[in-house]
XYZ file of C-alpha atoms in Angstrom:
784
model
C 93.383 152.515 32.938
C 95.807 154.745 31.016
C 99.496 153.884 31.343
C 101.905 156.629 30.297
C 105.294 155.780 31.784
C 108.721 156.079 30.303
C 109.951 152.676 29.073
C 112.673 151.025 31.128
C 115.248 149.516 28.762
C 116.185 146.985 31.417
C 112.757 145.330 31.317
C 110.856 143.457 28.624
C 107.286 142.396 29.423
C 106.083 139.556 27.223
C 102.312 139.209 27.237
C 101.469 135.679 26.210
C 98.519 133.420 25.697
C 98.578 130.508 28.105
C 99.126 127.217 26.250
C 99.606 128.915 22.877
C 102.222 127.331 20.530
C 102.585 130.544 18.543
C 103.227 132.504 21.728
C 105.685 129.847 22.890
C 107.639 129.924 19.631
C 107.702 133.731 19.510
C 108.693 133.965 23.180
C 111.547 131.518 22.812
C 112.979 133.576 19.915
C 112.478 136.852 21.793
C 114.314 135.518 24.852
C 117.194 134.357 22.700
C 117.457 137.862 21.247
C 117.040 139.737 24.546
C 119.327 137.442 26.611
C 117.793 138.290 30.005
C 119.759 137.981 33.240
C 116.632 136.888 35.150
C 113.194 135.724 34.031
C 110.061 136.432 36.064
C 107.168 134.081 35.287
C 103.581 134.308 36.420
C 103.197 131.584 39.028
C 103.493 130.911 42.778
C 106.800 132.141 44.286
C 106.870 129.105 46.607
C 107.825 127.050 43.526
C 111.191 128.821 43.102
C 113.130 126.078 44.995
C 111.790 123.293 42.739
C 111.803 125.029 39.365
C 115.211 123.476 38.537
C 113.519 120.072 38.318
C 112.135 121.182 34.962
C 115.571 120.475 33.486
C 115.572 116.856 34.703
C 115.263 114.355 31.802
C 112.551 112.592 33.767
C 110.333 115.702 33.672
C 108.090 115.168 30.642
C 105.239 117.650 30.016
C 102.366 118.035 30.391
C 103.076 118.571 34.066
C 101.711 120.931 36.676
C 102.802 122.727 39.794
C 100.583 121.596 42.637
C 100.168 123.824 45.677
C 98.262 122.490 48.657
C 97.620 123.490 52.229
C 100.106 121.435 54.228
C 98.175 121.681 57.505
C 94.520 121.043 58.258
C 92.400 124.167 57.985
C 89.900 125.306 60.545
C 87.152 123.293 58.862
C 89.275 120.266 57.999
C 89.495 121.154 54.307
C 92.630 120.732 52.205
C 92.677 123.317 49.450
C 94.843 122.866 46.391
C 95.608 124.607 43.119
C 97.312 123.647 39.868
C 99.529 125.569 37.433
C 99.797 123.260 34.394
C 102.378 123.448 31.618
C 102.447 121.715 28.255
C 105.371 121.481 25.867
C 103.772 124.306 23.893
C 103.120 126.543 26.929
C 105.106 129.814 26.728
C 105.860 129.645 30.453
C 107.372 126.187 30.062
C 109.569 127.352 27.188
C 110.690 130.325 29.284
C 111.626 127.997 32.158
C 113.545 125.649 29.877
C 115.369 128.563 28.211
C 116.406 129.985 31.584
C 117.651 126.645 32.921
C 119.567 125.921 29.734
C 121.190 129.368 29.792
C 121.938 129.262 33.516
C 119.622 132.208 34.157
C 117.679 132.407 37.458
C 113.906 131.936 37.325
C 111.518 133.596 39.757
C 107.764 133.230 39.935
C 106.021 136.554 40.443
C 102.311 135.897 41.057
C 100.617 136.329 44.429
C 101.969 133.562 46.710
C 99.873 130.428 47.034
C 100.009 130.930 50.810
C 97.710 133.920 50.335
C 95.602 132.525 47.502
C 94.784 129.265 49.330
C 94.070 131.011 52.607
C 90.678 132.072 51.244
C 87.795 129.862 50.015
C 88.385 128.701 46.440
C 86.710 130.704 43.719
C 86.899 130.543 39.945
C 88.448 133.623 38.461
C 88.936 132.183 35.017
C 86.764 132.114 32.045
C 88.786 129.308 30.590
C 89.249 131.475 27.504
C 92.337 132.163 25.420
C 94.376 135.112 26.560
C 92.605 135.574 29.871
C 94.607 134.822 32.972
C 92.495 133.252 35.679
C 95.043 132.369 38.304
C 94.883 129.076 40.175
C 91.706 127.221 40.962
C 90.716 124.001 42.623
C 90.809 120.775 40.637
C 87.102 120.796 39.908
C 86.154 124.458 40.471
C 83.120 125.415 38.351
C 82.813 128.711 36.450
C 80.668 131.588 37.683
C 78.270 132.518 34.931
C 77.117 135.685 36.639
C 80.667 137.063 36.766
C 81.436 136.023 33.189
C 78.680 138.173 31.751
C 79.798 141.240 33.704
C 83.526 141.042 32.904
C 83.343 139.658 29.380
C 86.055 141.922 28.009
C 88.446 141.053 30.808
C 87.795 137.341 30.615
C 87.827 137.180 26.820
C 90.008 140.002 25.541
C 90.785 138.050 22.399
C 87.088 137.715 21.696
C 86.786 141.491 21.666
C 89.807 141.851 19.387
C 88.531 139.098 17.108
C 85.147 140.803 16.859
C 86.830 144.085 15.963
C 88.742 142.237 13.232
C 85.553 140.782 11.775
C 85.907 137.272 13.212
C 83.133 135.402 14.985
C 85.584 132.967 16.597
C 88.382 134.176 18.871
C 90.293 130.903 18.490
C 90.395 131.280 14.704
C 91.504 134.908 14.886
C 94.302 134.090 17.330
C 95.443 131.190 15.161
C 95.573 133.407 12.087
C 97.471 136.322 13.628
C 99.770 134.420 16.039
C 99.752 130.621 15.910
C 100.050 130.325 12.102
C 102.187 133.376 11.515
C 105.530 131.534 11.246
C 108.782 133.497 11.628
C 107.408 137.035 11.524
C 108.132 139.954 13.855
C 107.439 139.413 17.551
C 103.792 140.213 18.425
C 104.420 141.362 22.004
C 104.385 145.123 21.460
C 101.138 144.916 19.512
C 99.625 142.698 22.199
C 100.620 145.174 24.916
C 99.065 148.068 23.012
C 95.849 146.131 22.388
C 95.550 145.092 26.042
C 96.097 148.669 27.200
C 93.204 149.810 25.022
C 91.000 146.971 26.158
C 91.645 147.667 29.839
C 90.648 151.284 29.323
C 87.234 150.192 28.037
C 86.699 147.147 30.232
C 83.593 147.231 32.458
C 84.150 147.163 36.205
C 84.631 143.744 37.744
C 82.775 142.472 40.826
C 84.328 143.823 43.993
C 85.895 140.543 45.120
C 87.366 139.838 41.682
C 88.717 143.358 41.322
C 90.439 143.255 44.723
C 92.044 139.927 43.939
C 93.322 141.221 40.575
C 94.780 144.308 42.253
C 96.618 142.146 44.775
C 98.029 139.822 42.135
C 99.253 142.660 39.947
C 100.640 144.523 42.943
C 102.729 141.493 43.853
C 103.955 141.164 40.248
C 105.138 144.767 40.315
C 106.750 144.215 43.698
C 108.688 141.193 42.383
C 109.839 143.179 39.349
C 111.108 146.037 41.516
C 112.978 143.550 43.716
C 114.715 142.080 40.663
C 115.814 145.516 39.513
C 116.999 146.368 43.029
C 119.062 143.162 43.036
C 121.078 144.637 40.190
C 119.800 142.713 37.170
C 120.226 144.784 34.017
C 118.021 142.730 31.687
C 114.777 141.447 33.224
C 112.200 139.455 31.241
C 108.646 139.215 32.570
C 106.403 136.480 31.158
C 102.748 136.905 32.082
C 99.233 136.683 30.754
C 98.622 139.372 28.148
C 95.946 141.029 30.304
C 98.488 141.947 32.996
C 101.024 143.693 30.741
C 99.680 147.267 31.193
C 99.348 146.818 34.951
C 102.932 145.573 35.341
C 104.271 148.322 33.103
C 102.547 150.832 35.370
C 105.008 149.929 38.129
C 108.054 151.018 36.127
C 107.462 154.763 36.260
C 107.909 157.333 38.957
C 105.160 158.956 40.977
C 105.129 161.857 38.495
C 104.146 159.621 35.559
C 100.497 159.487 34.630
C 99.011 156.100 35.510
C 102.097 154.921 37.412
C 101.722 152.817 40.561
C 104.205 153.372 43.372
C 105.769 150.798 45.665
C 104.014 152.439 48.603
C 100.638 151.935 46.945
C 101.381 148.292 46.249
C 102.516 147.697 49.827
C 99.262 149.192 51.027
C 97.283 146.855 48.692
C 99.140 143.793 49.981
C 98.978 144.682 53.667
C 97.058 142.320 55.964
C 96.487 139.453 53.516
C 95.399 136.151 55.089
C 98.049 133.454 54.975
C 98.315 129.716 55.431
C 101.078 127.132 55.284
C 101.426 125.532 51.857
C 103.676 123.022 50.091
C 104.417 122.752 46.380
C 105.435 119.928 44.108
C 105.326 118.832 40.486
C 102.683 116.341 39.339
C 101.891 114.732 35.977
C 99.159 116.397 33.928
C 97.156 115.391 30.862
C 96.107 116.982 27.607
C 92.523 116.147 28.498
C 92.754 118.396 31.553
C 94.234 121.174 29.431
C 91.157 120.953 27.215
C 88.868 121.588 30.186
C 87.777 124.920 31.625
C 88.743 124.112 35.210
C 92.095 124.653 36.818
C 94.750 127.230 36.048
C 95.119 128.784 32.640
C 92.797 129.144 29.726
C 91.338 125.893 28.552
C 92.318 125.026 24.984
C 89.981 122.990 22.845
C 92.698 121.132 20.959
C 95.878 120.488 22.979
C 96.893 117.647 20.670
C 96.659 119.934 17.656
C 98.643 122.671 19.394
C 101.323 120.180 20.429
C 101.585 119.149 16.785
C 101.873 122.756 15.584
C 104.652 123.416 18.074
C 106.639 120.224 17.547
C 106.152 119.988 13.756
C 106.542 123.505 12.338
C 107.633 122.109 8.952
C 104.642 121.075 6.754
C 102.287 120.583 9.734
C 99.160 119.881 7.633
C 100.739 117.086 5.630
C 102.214 115.481 8.758
C 98.933 115.767 10.656
C 96.842 114.112 7.956
C 99.452 111.391 7.502
C 99.238 110.602 11.214
C 95.422 110.649 11.020
C 95.606 108.062 8.221
C 97.837 105.878 10.392
C 95.355 106.052 13.291
C 92.543 104.947 10.985
C 94.637 102.136 9.494
C 95.366 100.847 13.000
C 91.605 100.402 13.326
C 91.536 98.401 10.054
C 89.941 101.226 8.096
C 91.061 101.482 4.451
C 92.966 104.743 3.989
C 95.500 105.120 1.185
C 98.179 107.676 0.390
C 95.825 109.036 -2.284
C 93.325 109.843 0.491
C 96.006 111.812 2.328
C 96.989 113.768 -0.800
C 93.389 114.693 -1.544
C 92.767 115.663 2.091
C 95.782 117.998 2.050
C 94.543 119.625 -1.155
C 91.061 120.093 0.282
C 92.394 121.628 3.535
C 94.612 124.070 1.600
C 91.742 124.984 -0.723
C 89.414 125.687 2.219
C 92.080 127.861 3.865
C 92.558 129.837 0.635
C 88.819 130.358 0.188
C 88.552 131.617 3.765
C 91.570 133.896 3.501
C 93.615 132.088 6.138
C 97.447 132.006 6.056
C 97.458 128.295 6.885
C 94.819 125.608 7.125
C 93.617 125.500 10.700
C 91.990 122.805 12.742
C 88.563 123.531 11.233
C 89.822 123.003 7.675
C 91.852 119.928 8.609
C 88.872 118.416 10.446
C 86.556 119.009 7.484
C 89.102 117.458 5.113
C 89.538 114.478 7.426
C 85.788 113.895 7.638
C 85.149 114.325 3.909
C 88.136 112.408 2.509
C 89.817 110.142 5.057
C 86.572 109.162 6.821
C 84.430 109.385 3.668
C 81.735 111.254 5.590
C 81.503 108.795 8.508
C 81.206 110.512 11.886
C 82.519 107.653 14.050
C 86.057 107.554 12.564
C 86.154 111.364 12.770
C 85.356 111.140 16.482
C 88.257 108.712 16.857
C 90.593 111.300 15.335
C 89.153 113.930 17.669
C 89.824 111.793 20.730
C 93.209 110.375 19.741
C 94.789 113.390 18.030
C 92.912 116.673 18.504
C 92.746 116.254 22.281
C 95.423 113.574 22.386
C 95.350 112.062 25.856
C 99.012 112.482 26.777
C 100.110 111.884 30.381
C 103.232 113.642 31.611
C 105.831 112.362 34.055
C 107.889 113.772 36.914
C 111.296 112.519 38.144
C 111.756 110.513 41.321
C 113.561 113.443 42.919
C 110.334 115.473 42.905
C 109.109 116.339 46.420
C 106.322 113.957 47.359
C 104.537 112.807 50.469
C 105.607 109.312 51.575
C 102.305 107.869 50.400
C 103.008 109.010 46.837
C 106.480 107.469 46.957
C 105.037 104.174 48.181
C 102.459 104.104 45.406
C 105.089 104.792 42.748
C 107.188 101.929 44.137
C 104.170 99.612 44.041
C 103.370 100.659 40.476
C 106.900 99.775 39.395
C 106.899 96.474 41.302
C 103.562 95.368 39.873
C 104.227 96.814 36.397
C 101.093 98.962 36.486
C 101.956 102.121 34.603
C 99.576 105.109 34.980
C 97.964 106.134 31.732
C 95.651 108.903 30.579
C 93.850 106.390 28.343
C 91.463 103.795 29.693
C 93.099 100.377 29.831
C 91.384 97.148 30.787
C 93.229 94.632 32.950
C 91.930 91.084 33.372
C 93.430 89.734 36.607
C 93.856 86.057 37.490
C 93.849 85.936 41.283
C 95.671 82.586 41.262
C 98.788 84.459 40.104
C 100.688 86.308 42.874
C 101.315 89.440 40.787
C 97.691 89.776 39.711
C 96.545 89.154 43.273
C 98.797 91.941 44.527
C 97.513 94.233 41.772
C 93.947 93.571 42.868
C 94.810 94.279 46.489
C 96.524 97.561 45.577
C 93.551 98.765 43.536
C 91.109 97.847 46.303
C 93.248 99.677 48.887
C 93.327 102.790 46.729
C 89.540 102.699 46.409
C 89.311 102.590 50.199
C 91.450 105.736 50.207
C 89.063 107.324 47.668
C 91.653 107.216 44.897
C 89.658 105.306 42.252
C 92.492 104.683 39.801
C 90.782 101.406 38.876
C 87.080 100.722 38.405
C 86.082 97.051 38.811
C 83.737 95.577 36.231
C 80.465 94.319 37.671
C 80.703 91.183 35.567
C 84.283 90.431 36.551
C 83.357 87.622 38.909
C 81.011 86.050 36.439
C 83.999 84.390 34.758
C 84.899 82.551 37.957
C 85.827 83.352 41.519
C 89.479 83.788 40.614
C 89.022 86.497 37.962
C 88.606 90.247 38.183
C 88.377 92.831 35.416
C 89.499 96.395 36.066
C 89.469 99.547 33.956
C 92.397 101.807 34.845
C 92.525 105.547 34.110
C 94.873 107.948 35.886
C 93.663 111.483 36.586
C 95.864 114.348 37.836
C 93.492 115.055 40.705
C 94.518 111.705 42.229
C 97.743 113.348 43.413
C 95.682 115.751 45.505
C 93.666 112.854 46.894
C 96.875 110.974 47.731
C 98.158 114.007 49.599
C 94.899 114.172 51.543
C 95.045 110.416 52.207
C 98.600 110.750 53.562
C 97.012 111.833 56.842
C 96.112 108.147 57.342
C 99.614 106.725 56.872
C 102.842 106.647 54.898
C 102.107 103.490 52.873
C 99.073 102.534 50.829
C 98.410 99.481 52.997
C 98.854 101.309 56.292
C 96.745 104.289 55.221
C 93.937 102.045 53.945
C 93.924 100.085 57.215
C 93.768 103.230 59.325
C 90.960 104.674 57.234
C 89.022 101.380 57.410
C 89.233 101.359 61.208
C 88.048 104.955 61.337
C 85.203 104.225 58.920
C 84.084 101.271 61.039
C 83.977 103.397 64.175
C 81.854 106.031 62.428
C 79.548 103.724 60.427
C 75.859 104.169 61.169
C 74.200 101.476 59.054
C 74.803 97.744 59.313
C 75.114 97.528 55.533
C 77.969 100.041 55.641
C 79.872 97.770 57.998
C 79.276 94.641 55.933
C 80.413 96.447 52.801
C 83.483 97.683 54.654
C 84.303 94.164 55.830
C 84.067 92.933 52.251
C 86.386 95.681 51.042
C 88.894 94.928 53.813
C 89.076 91.299 52.757
C 89.407 92.201 49.092
C 92.222 94.618 50.003
C 93.872 92.068 52.358
C 93.765 94.415 55.349
C 94.049 91.717 58.002
C 95.232 94.246 60.593
C 92.057 96.320 60.198
C 89.575 93.467 59.745
C 89.393 92.416 63.452
C 88.317 95.937 64.463
C 85.743 96.039 61.664
C 84.426 92.587 62.585
C 84.081 93.450 66.274
C 82.085 96.531 65.416
C 80.027 94.545 62.937
C 79.257 91.787 65.429
C 78.225 94.290 68.100
C 76.020 96.202 65.676
C 74.417 93.041 64.255
C 73.628 91.772 67.760
C 71.920 95.029 68.661
C 70.002 95.487 65.395
C 66.500 94.016 65.556
C 65.262 95.091 62.103
C 65.193 91.979 59.923
C 65.322 94.136 56.793
C 68.705 95.499 57.913
C 69.976 91.993 58.613
C 68.812 90.751 55.219
C 70.456 93.705 53.467
C 73.726 93.060 55.293
C 73.948 89.338 54.631
C 74.784 89.236 50.866
C 77.982 91.305 51.176
C 79.226 89.081 53.993
C 78.484 85.935 52.001
C 80.323 87.298 48.973
C 83.267 88.011 51.210
C 83.250 84.468 52.549
C 82.930 83.004 49.079
C 85.640 85.030 47.378
C 87.911 85.643 50.343
C 89.162 82.057 50.251
C 90.468 82.546 46.716
C 92.728 85.300 48.036
C 94.033 83.183 50.887
C 92.635 85.448 53.602
C 91.262 84.255 56.922
C 87.482 84.497 57.212
C 86.881 82.736 60.549
C 85.427 85.704 62.461
C 83.298 86.591 59.452
C 81.799 83.090 59.336
C 80.615 83.423 62.903
C 78.748 86.625 62.081
C 77.191 85.068 58.961
C 75.960 82.026 60.901
C 74.275 84.255 63.450
C 72.685 86.477 60.796
C 71.191 83.527 58.898
C 69.482 82.238 62.036
C 68.136 85.659 62.955
C 66.877 86.292 59.407
C 65.020 82.972 59.351
C 63.403 83.714 62.710
C 62.506 87.305 61.896
C 61.231 86.932 58.328
C 57.694 85.595 59.055
C 56.710 88.489 61.334
C 58.297 90.995 58.943
C 56.221 89.662 56.024
C 52.868 90.068 57.754
C 50.497 92.966 57.113
C 52.671 94.960 54.683
C 51.602 97.288 51.882
C 52.656 97.225 48.229
C 55.818 99.301 48.647
C 57.004 97.309 51.644
C 56.234 94.064 49.794
C 58.343 95.136 46.827
C 61.258 96.039 49.119
C 60.949 92.741 50.970
C 60.839 90.890 47.646
C 64.254 92.325 46.750
C 65.642 91.372 50.149
C 64.320 87.810 49.856
C 65.919 87.419 46.431
C 69.244 88.780 47.684
C 69.333 86.434 50.681
C 68.247 83.455 48.557
C 71.012 84.104 46.023
C 73.559 84.703 48.776
C 72.800 81.402 50.528
C 72.907 79.545 47.231
C 76.339 81.092 46.660
C 77.473 80.134 50.173
C 76.430 76.530 49.454
C 75.992 75.557 53.100
C 73.488 72.660 53.323
C 72.395 73.501 56.871
C 71.720 77.163 56.113
C 69.933 76.337 52.847
C 67.668 73.826 54.582
C 66.816 76.294 57.361
C 66.045 79.022 54.803
C 63.828 76.800 52.666
C 61.977 75.546 55.744
C 61.305 79.183 56.653
C 59.922 79.895 53.177
C 57.765 76.753 53.243
C 56.303 77.693 56.603
C 55.588 81.219 55.455
C 53.920 80.495 52.122
C 50.586 79.357 53.566
C 50.330 82.114 56.149
C 46.971 83.945 55.863
C 47.100 87.530 54.652
C 50.462 87.136 52.944
C 50.924 89.729 50.226
C 50.408 88.313 46.730
C 53.818 89.512 45.537
C 55.592 87.685 48.367
C 53.457 84.527 48.080
C 54.089 84.275 44.356
C 57.842 84.742 44.792
C 58.077 82.160 47.584
C 56.118 79.709 45.430
C 58.629 80.120 42.620
C 61.663 79.780 44.890
C 60.336 76.603 46.468
C 59.366 75.217 43.049
C 62.903 75.784 41.737
C 64.292 74.110 44.875
C 62.059 71.041 44.403
C 60.303 71.658 47.707
C 56.793 72.271 46.365
C 54.296 70.125 44.464
C 50.980 70.880 42.761
C 52.123 74.382 41.915
C 49.473 74.548 39.207
C 46.771 74.193 41.877
C 48.334 77.042 43.862
C 48.394 79.255 40.810
C 44.815 78.297 39.979
C 43.696 79.424 43.433
C 45.757 82.637 43.183
C 44.135 83.657 39.864
C 40.683 82.275 40.586
C 37.517 84.332 40.486
C 37.543 84.596 44.279
C 40.745 86.632 44.273
C 40.899 90.262 43.237
C 42.642 90.815 39.908
C 45.142 93.148 41.606
C 46.267 90.449 44.041
C 46.336 87.889 41.251
C 48.522 90.189 39.167
C 50.873 90.708 42.129
C 51.059 86.925 42.609
C 51.930 86.446 38.924
C 54.565 89.179 39.117
C 56.209 87.604 42.148
C 56.087 84.128 40.624
C 57.664 85.250 37.346
C 60.219 87.623 38.930
C 62.933 85.013 38.485
C 62.407 84.756 34.721
C 59.778 83.405 32.346
C 61.486 80.125 31.438
C 59.050 78.197 33.631
C 56.204 79.200 31.293
C 58.132 77.816 28.340
C 58.432 74.347 29.885
C 55.171 73.995 31.845
C 52.039 74.039 29.677
C 49.713 73.855 32.676
C 51.086 77.047 34.217
C 51.094 78.797 30.860
C 47.426 77.833 30.280
C 46.511 79.205 33.705
C 48.207 82.546 33.068
C 46.782 82.746 29.563
C 43.287 81.877 30.730
C 43.400 84.330 33.608
C 44.486 87.206 31.364
C 41.860 86.290 28.751
C 39.140 86.238 31.422
C 39.819 89.701 32.820
C 37.130 92.292 32.341
C 38.110 95.313 30.215
C 38.311 97.522 33.303
C 40.513 95.148 35.272
C 42.653 94.410 32.234
C 43.407 98.126 31.917
C 44.304 98.318 35.616
C 46.692 95.344 35.697
C 48.212 95.871 32.245
C 51.096 98.116 33.465
C 52.042 95.541 36.085
C 51.955 92.684 33.573
C 53.889 94.695 31.034
C 56.605 95.436 33.593
C 56.790 91.759 34.533
C 57.133 90.445 30.981
C 59.470 93.295 29.964
C 62.070 91.960 32.395
C 62.275 88.652 30.527
C 65.048 88.071 28.040
C 64.052 88.468 24.387
C 64.413 84.707 23.634
C 62.129 83.917 26.599
C 59.446 86.320 25.377
C 59.674 84.896 21.876
C 59.383 81.313 23.157
C 56.398 82.183 25.337
C 54.682 83.737 22.324
C 55.281 80.594 20.303
C 53.859 78.426 23.103
C 50.775 80.632 23.387
C 50.184 80.288 19.650
C 50.314 76.505 19.854
C 48.072 76.521 22.911
C 45.413 78.294 20.843
C 45.851 75.815 17.990
C 45.422 72.839 20.305
C 42.264 74.299 21.811
C 40.621 74.642 18.435
C 41.603 71.177 17.294
C 40.500 69.482 20.500
C 37.258 71.316 21.118
C 34.693 69.120 22.913
C 31.380 68.320 21.126
C 29.409 70.145 23.713
C 31.384 73.373 23.206
C 29.335 76.140 21.625
C 31.795 76.363 18.731
C 31.000 79.086 16.245
C 28.017 80.171 18.300
C 30.556 81.986 20.475
C 30.953 84.497 17.671
C 27.276 85.191 17.160
C 26.390 88.863 17.031
C 29.888 90.072 16.196
C 30.341 92.634 13.436
C 32.891 90.970 11.102
C 33.747 94.265 9.397
C 34.761 95.867 12.691
C 36.470 92.778 14.106
C 38.511 92.102 10.963
C 41.299 94.752 11.347
C 41.730 94.042 15.064
C 41.848 90.303 14.433
C 44.445 90.762 11.702
C 46.633 92.811 14.080
C 46.378 90.171 16.810
C 47.319 87.419 14.380
C 50.377 89.395 13.262
C 51.454 89.951 16.880
C 51.110 86.238 17.640
C 52.880 85.241 14.455
C 49.870 83.569 12.815
C 49.510 83.463 9.070
C 46.704 82.308 6.791
C 48.513 78.994 6.397
C 48.747 78.423 10.156
C 46.553 75.604 11.538
């Protein structure tokens, strides 16, 4: 596209790189010189009423404009888009300059009402200089489009290649970010973008139409500002759009000019939906990604440092890196910092760079401060180069009631959102910690997983929970979606729980939901969940479903009391399930194949552990009686029989277990069934073989007596069984086996064949194998 229009002295178009500190610094100086009467900024016009909040002291970048569909769409989806700003974003500096100078700010991009009316699509490449427009919070890139519109998506890459650079980031840093107080780069950028657009390949039809609409609306907003009588208008936009916006300044006679009539025709008939906008906190980690609005930057922490510390940035950066390493008890001295600065400067000089960039600083950090160790260098990368910084928005920011309620709860419970993972160990005997636990569980019900519970949290006692908290910007979108359920976190979680109970299909889903309701203290929703659960349990005849549902209910009973919640209705359901499981287990265990036996084995273990946790004498006795009556049933699968034998042995309900094992591994049984029996018996751990010589001798003798063919067949099963043991158990079993062999040799009966057993063996061939076996068993020449 060739643009040949007469310049309008009333307008200055500043083509910037999104999230570029050099662009931000140059733009701020250019605005101070130009003194515009109005500033037009690429962004959704619906944000004009809330742009003044950027001047509030409580607004701390990184933050983002969030646009979302305020009414349910035809398919029940809630689309959203972000426009993030960091301290070093040129757009943010333009907003702050305008508010400080009392100059009106208008956003000039295509309204979000039009952009969110269509299915979300990624129009970004996440590359510097390209302007993608808004995208959903997790919108993936389209590789097929990237290849076709490479010049458009990565204009800086083309310019860098023309300048002899193989890295667009490095070229941009050298010519803009590290340039200091030189002449403004905006005229050169505009000229370069005009040339690039002339040679850019055609975009896919959908992308091209969207770009035309966006640029048409930008031109329309500019014309409106001029019509309103402003004599000095500043336009801040992605560098790619500069030629297209300039094309709207000429008359119809100018070559390449675009008229208002043409733009109106382009914008006619656009789909539209109702949207709302607000400010939300953002993070540097999200800026480093390729999703969302604006080009992703690899090093937001580094760019923030360049913008906020223009004086001696390399020395200050390496000094801060040394402090980070010292905080981790790593020895770093001032001499290390001095040498690192010298190395970074030397690398920059050798490479012809005006200032050491991130590559040189990273190499100096690795070589000097970290002394070549990769792990400390990764710490610097995470803490400083990306720099997980979480922004903040003031209380006056427009929010849905659910967001306001959550903020109030966060203040009351002293749970501050953070972009860094933080572990919280909660003592449920303390009221504040108990309320924290309930809040986190309610948010998880609302699918806002701010906290992730540790699986081992309850292992410390029933009154302890461990949570890992990490706030993500997308949670604000999820809170807005969850606001359809209620205006408070508790009320919304209760409403969603009742809805989930009505729509649950599996019995296990209902038992899990009941557990979560108790953990979240949703006593107003629990009766509805329990009624549905009781009705479903009464109608479900599959014992496997009942067994799968029981453990969650027992956990709820066990740990609900610690929270002071009522579990009466839940106890009634548990009592009925235990009886039905005990009645239905024997038929369910008959005539099953290997896969079904393995599934049933897991269910038996889960129910056994759950009843032990419940510690109800009547239920335990009924369960053990069921197992005792089932163990001698003909045709019982070996896996199940072995497991029941072990459970009853541990409960003290079975004698002469050695005889049972002897029959299971006898010659009359197939090796496959014997192996399954052994696997089931040892599924609870191998400690029994450490303390019972008779059982160990039986297992050892059975394995030793297998034929080569059968040994090969059952070896994978045995290996899987013994691999599940803890390392100390395996070591102890090996020691016991070694002593068993020693005792056999010392106590050999007179009538034993003795050395005749070895007649006919080739000692030369046996020797290496025997040596290997002795090493595996830990024997040495001095062993007895």
